[in-house]
Coordinates of C-alpha atoms and ligand atoms in Angstrom, one line a residue:
M1 CA 154.2 -29.2 -67.4
G2 CA 150.5 -30.4 -67.2
Q3 CA 148.8 -32.8 -69.4
R4 CA 145.4 -31.4 -69.7
L5 CA 145.7 -30.7 -73.6
A6 CA 148.1 -33.3 -74.4
G7 CA 147.8 -34.3 -77.8
K8 CA 146.3 -31.1 -78.9
V9 CA 147.1 -28.6 -81.6
A10 CA 145.8 -25.0 -81.0
L11 CA 145.7 -21.8 -83.4
I12 CA 145.2 -18.6 -81.3
S13 CA 144.4 -15.6 -83.1
G14 CA 145.7 -12.4 -81.3
G15 CA 148.1 -14.6 -79.3
A16 CA 150.8 -11.9 -79.2
S17 CA 149.2 -9.7 -76.5
G18 CA 147.2 -9.8 -73.5
L19 CA 144.4 -12.4 -73.1
G20 CA 145.6 -14.5 -76.2
E21 CA 149.3 -14.5 -74.8
A22 CA 148.0 -15.9 -71.4
Q23 CA 146.1 -18.6 -73.5
A24 CA 149.0 -19.4 -75.5
I25 CA 151.2 -19.7 -72.5
L26 CA 148.7 -21.9 -70.5
Y27 CA 147.6 -24.2 -73.4
A28 CA 151.5 -24.9 -74.0
Q29 CA 152.3 -25.5 -70.2
E30 CA 149.2 -28.1 -70.5
G31 CA 150.9 -29.9 -73.3
A32 CA 149.4 -28.4 -76.4
C33 CA 151.3 -27.3 -79.5
V34 CA 150.5 -23.6 -80.3
M35 CA 150.4 -21.5 -83.2
I36 CA 150.2 -18.0 -82.6
G37 CA 148.5 -15.9 -85.1
D38 CA 148.6 -12.1 -85.0
L39 CA 149.8 -8.8 -86.8
Q40 CA 152.5 -8.0 -84.2
E41 CA 155.0 -10.2 -85.4
E42 CA 157.8 -9.1 -82.7
L43 CA 155.5 -9.6 -79.8
G44 CA 154.4 -13.0 -81.3
A45 CA 157.8 -14.1 -81.7
S46 CA 158.7 -13.2 -78.0
V47 CA 155.7 -15.3 -76.6
V48 CA 157.0 -18.1 -78.8
E49 CA 160.4 -17.6 -77.1
K50 CA 158.8 -17.6 -73.8
I51 CA 156.8 -20.7 -74.3
I52 CA 159.9 -22.7 -75.8
A53 CA 162.3 -21.6 -73.0
A54 CA 159.8 -23.2 -70.5
G55 CA 159.8 -26.4 -72.6
G56 CA 156.6 -26.1 -74.5
Q57 CA 156.0 -26.1 -78.1
A58 CA 154.7 -23.3 -80.1
A59 CA 155.3 -21.1 -83.4
F60 CA 154.2 -18.0 -84.9
T61 CA 152.4 -16.9 -87.9
R62 CA 151.3 -13.6 -89.3
L63 CA 147.5 -13.5 -89.5
D64 CA 145.1 -10.9 -90.4
V65 CA 141.9 -12.2 -89.0
T66 CA 139.8 -9.7 -91.5
D67 CA 141.3 -11.7 -94.4
L68 CA 140.1 -15.3 -95.3
A69 CA 143.5 -16.3 -97.4
S70 CA 145.3 -15.0 -94.4
W71 CA 143.2 -17.6 -92.2
H72 CA 143.9 -20.5 -94.7
A73 CA 147.4 -19.9 -94.6
A74 CA 147.7 -19.9 -90.8
V75 CA 145.4 -23.4 -91.0
S76 CA 147.8 -24.8 -93.4
L77 CA 150.8 -23.8 -91.5
T78 CA 149.6 -25.0 -88.3
V79 CA 148.8 -28.4 -90.0
A80 CA 152.1 -28.5 -91.9
T81 CA 154.1 -27.8 -88.7
F82 CA 152.2 -29.7 -85.9
G83 CA 150.4 -32.3 -87.9
K84 CA 146.7 -31.7 -87.4
L85 CA 144.4 -28.9 -85.8
T86 CA 142.1 -29.8 -82.8
N87 CA 141.7 -26.3 -81.1
L88 CA 140.7 -22.7 -82.5
V89 CA 140.6 -19.7 -80.2
N90 CA 139.0 -16.5 -81.9
N91 CA 140.6 -13.9 -79.4
A92 CA 141.9 -11.2 -81.7
G93 CA 140.0 -8.0 -81.0
I94 CA 140.1 -4.3 -81.1
F95 CA 138.1 -1.6 -79.0
H96 CA 137.5 2.0 -79.6
P97 CA 134.8 4.3 -78.2
G98 CA 132.0 5.8 -80.0
G99 CA 128.4 6.2 -79.9
V100 CA 125.4 6.3 -82.7
Q101 CA 126.5 10.0 -83.1
T102 CA 130.0 9.8 -83.2
E103 CA 131.1 6.4 -84.4
T104 CA 132.2 6.5 -88.2
T105 CA 131.2 4.4 -91.0
A106 CA 135.2 3.5 -91.2
G107 CA 135.2 3.0 -87.4
W108 CA 132.2 0.7 -87.6
D109 CA 133.5 -1.4 -90.6
R110 CA 136.9 -2.0 -89.1
M111 CA 135.1 -3.0 -85.7
V112 CA 133.1 -5.3 -87.3
A113 CA 135.7 -6.8 -89.8
I114 CA 138.1 -7.6 -86.8
N115 CA 135.7 -8.5 -84.0
Q116 CA 133.0 -10.1 -86.0
T117 CA 134.0 -11.4 -89.7
G118 CA 137.3 -12.1 -88.1
V119 CA 135.5 -14.9 -85.8
F120 CA 133.5 -16.3 -88.9
Y121 CA 136.5 -16.5 -91.1
G122 CA 138.1 -18.2 -88.2
M123 CA 135.8 -20.7 -87.8
K124 CA 135.3 -21.1 -91.6
A125 CA 138.8 -21.6 -92.3
A126 CA 139.6 -24.0 -89.2
A127 CA 136.3 -26.4 -89.9
P128 CA 137.7 -29.0 -92.4
E129 CA 140.7 -29.3 -90.4
L130 CA 138.8 -29.5 -87.0
L131 CA 136.3 -32.1 -88.5
K132 CA 139.1 -34.2 -89.7
A133 CA 140.8 -34.3 -86.6
G134 CA 137.5 -35.0 -84.5
N135 CA 137.0 -34.3 -80.6
A136 CA 137.8 -30.6 -81.4
A137 CA 136.9 -27.4 -79.8
I138 CA 136.4 -23.7 -80.5
V139 CA 136.5 -21.0 -77.9
N140 CA 135.4 -17.6 -79.1
I141 CA 136.0 -14.4 -77.1
S142 CA 133.3 -12.2 -76.8
S143 CA 132.9 -9.5 -74.1
L144 CA 130.7 -8.5 -71.2
Y145 CA 130.1 -5.7 -73.5
G146 CA 128.3 -8.3 -76.0
L147 CA 125.6 -8.7 -73.1
I148 CA 125.1 -5.2 -71.8
G149 CA 124.9 -1.9 -73.4
S150 CA 126.8 1.2 -72.5
P151 CA 126.4 4.8 -73.9
D152 CA 129.7 5.1 -76.0
A153 CA 130.6 1.7 -77.6
I154 CA 128.1 1.0 -80.6
S155 CA 130.1 -0.9 -83.0
Y156 CA 132.1 -2.7 -80.2
H157 CA 128.6 -3.8 -78.8
A158 CA 127.3 -5.1 -81.9
S159 CA 130.4 -6.8 -82.8
K160 CA 130.6 -8.7 -79.6
A161 CA 126.9 -9.6 -79.6
A162 CA 127.4 -11.1 -82.8
V163 CA 130.1 -13.3 -81.8
R164 CA 127.7 -14.6 -79.0
V165 CA 125.0 -15.7 -81.2
M166 CA 127.3 -17.1 -84.0
G167 CA 128.9 -19.3 -81.3
K168 CA 125.6 -20.9 -80.7
G169 CA 124.7 -21.4 -84.1
A170 CA 128.0 -22.8 -85.0
A171 CA 127.6 -25.3 -81.5
L172 CA 124.5 -26.6 -83.1
E173 CA 125.8 -26.7 -86.6
F174 CA 128.8 -28.8 -85.4
A175 CA 127.3 -30.6 -82.4
K176 CA 127.1 -34.2 -84.0
Q177 CA 130.5 -33.9 -85.8
G178 CA 132.9 -33.5 -83.0
I179 CA 133.3 -29.9 -82.6
R180 CA 132.4 -28.2 -79.6
V181 CA 131.9 -24.4 -79.7
N182 CA 131.7 -22.1 -76.6
T183 CA 132.1 -18.4 -75.9
I184 CA 134.0 -16.6 -73.1
F185 CA 132.6 -13.1 -71.8
P186 CA 135.6 -11.2 -70.4
G187 CA 134.6 -8.4 -67.9
Q188 CA 137.6 -6.1 -67.2
I189 CA 140.9 -7.6 -67.5
R190 CA 144.3 -6.0 -67.2
T191 CA 145.7 -5.9 -71.0
P192 CA 146.7 -3.1 -73.5
I193 CA 143.4 -2.8 -75.0
L194 CA 142.2 -1.2 -71.6
G195 CA 144.2 1.9 -72.9
D196 CA 141.6 2.4 -75.7
I197 CA 138.7 2.9 -73.3
T198 CA 137.8 6.6 -71.8
P199 CA 138.5 7.4 -68.3
E200 CA 134.3 7.6 -68.1
Q201 CA 133.9 3.8 -69.2
D202 CA 136.8 2.9 -67.0
A203 CA 135.2 4.3 -63.8
A204 CA 131.7 2.9 -64.7
I205 CA 133.0 -0.7 -65.3
K206 CA 135.0 -0.4 -62.0
A207 CA 131.9 0.7 -60.2
S208 CA 130.3 -2.2 -61.8
I209 CA 132.3 -4.9 -60.5
P210 CA 130.9 -6.7 -57.4
M211 CA 134.4 -8.1 -56.6
G212 CA 135.9 -4.7 -56.8
L213 CA 139.1 -6.2 -58.7
V214 CA 140.1 -5.9 -62.2
G215 CA 141.0 -9.4 -63.6
D216 CA 144.2 -10.9 -64.5
P217 CA 144.6 -12.6 -68.1
M218 CA 145.4 -15.7 -66.5
D219 CA 141.5 -15.9 -65.3
I220 CA 140.3 -15.9 -69.0
A221 CA 143.2 -18.4 -69.9
N222 CA 142.0 -20.9 -67.1
G223 CA 138.3 -20.7 -68.1
S224 CA 139.5 -21.1 -71.9
L225 CA 141.6 -24.1 -71.1
F226 CA 138.9 -25.9 -69.3
L227 CA 136.6 -25.5 -72.3
A228 CA 139.3 -26.5 -74.9
S229 CA 140.0 -29.7 -72.8
D230 CA 138.4 -33.0 -72.9
E231 CA 137.1 -32.0 -69.2
A232 CA 134.4 -30.0 -71.2
R233 CA 133.3 -32.8 -73.5
Y234 CA 129.8 -32.5 -72.9
I235 CA 129.7 -28.9 -73.0
T236 CA 128.9 -27.0 -76.2
G237 CA 127.0 -23.6 -77.0
A238 CA 127.7 -22.4 -73.5
E239 CA 128.4 -19.1 -72.4
L240 CA 131.2 -18.6 -69.4
W241 CA 131.4 -15.0 -67.9
I242 CA 134.6 -14.3 -66.0
D243 CA 134.1 -10.7 -65.0
G244 CA 134.1 -10.5 -60.9
G245 CA 130.5 -10.8 -60.9
W246 CA 129.6 -7.9 -63.2
Y247 CA 126.9 -9.7 -65.1
A248 CA 125.4 -11.2 -62.1
G249 CA 124.3 -7.6 -61.1
C250 CA 123.0 -6.7 -64.5
Ligands
NAD1 N1 141.1 -6.9 -71.7 C1 139.6 -6.7 -71.5 O1 139.2 -6.1 -70.6 C2 138.7 -7.4 -72.4 C3 137.3 -7.5 -71.8 C4 136.4 -8.0 -72.9 C5 136.8 -8.7 -74.0 N2 138.1 -8.6 -74.4 C6 138.1 -9.2 -75.6 O2 139.4 -9.8 -75.3 C7 140.3 -10.3 -76.7 C8 141.7 -10.1 -76.5 O3 141.8 -8.9 -76.1 P1 143.0 -8.1 -75.1 O4 142.2 -7.7 -73.9 O5 144.1 -9.1 -74.9 O6 143.5 -7.1 -75.8 P2 145.1 -6.7 -76.7 O7 145.2 -5.4 -77.5 O8 146.1 -7.0 -75.6 O9 145.2 -8.1 -77.8 C9 144.4 -8.1 -78.9 C10 145.4 -9.0 -79.9 O10 144.5 -8.9 -81.1 C11 145.5 -8.6 -82.2 N3 144.7 -8.2 -83.4 C12 144.2 -6.9 -83.7 N4 143.7 -6.9 -84.7 C13 144.0 -8.1 -85.5 C14 144.0 -8.5 -86.7 N5 143.2 -7.9 -87.7 N6 144.4 -9.8 -87.0 C15 145.2 -10.3 -86.2 N7 145.3 -9.9 -84.8 C16 144.7 -8.8 -84.7 C17 146.4 -7.6 -81.5 O11 147.5 -7.3 -82.4 C18 146.8 -8.0 -80.1 O12 147.8 -8.8 -80.1 C19 139.5 -9.3 -77.6 O13 138.5 -9.9 -78.4 C20 138.9 -8.5 -76.6 O14 137.7 -7.6 -77.4 C21 139.2 -8.0 -73.7

């Protein structure tokens, strides 16, 4: 067990799977108490079991990031369970393909509700407790697709680009108030979400990765850990691309 997040209490949305699971495990390994918020109750409970079996502290709450009341309940439970809230990771997200001509209004609304409004609600619900705790940090998970375009992912691009600029706005809002806000832009990382992309998208992404490798969830978790820790105390409003060099070639 490390100590890089000793004394921290983190709420991680989408922590039952993929990048959220990796961040929950690593945060707990480094001394944080972790509240996993997700719709997937069984998977979330199994991540909690793994963390506790390894000697860490964690709990699960059912969280729907599209519902502000659900966020308020998750924040309250975190504080009731672990005494405070110092870190928020807005990680929950979905992907589905669809361009201007094929995306539906329902598809657009769902993408924006989860990927974009979910991040706003998370910051809104957590802010009072983060301000109270002081020395707090938010990590928002965007995507390389929040920075660059592709022909068949219009609502995903829109939602992830919004996360990028919301992070900068929130960083400025809280700069003098003890909350740092930073954004991570994953490239292509091996998680269940990759099952939702088309074979054409998959091939195009792979061809764009200079290192020639798909990333591992721990590659994202390591960057998130740094931004969440006091090692990053002078970093806010920043963008961290973890993408095998993909963005360098754009
Ligand atoms: N894996 C990649 O290549 C990649 C690349 C760029 C960005 N991302 C982003 O990383 C984040 C994590 O994705 P992942 O790859 O781990 O995918 P994943 O599908 O493994 O995990 C996403 C998690 O979010 C949860 N979730 C979905 N809707 C929710 C809701 N309404 N309320 C609460 N939880 C909800 C899911 O249940 C799931 O556990 C997402 O925001 C995704 O857009 C992933």
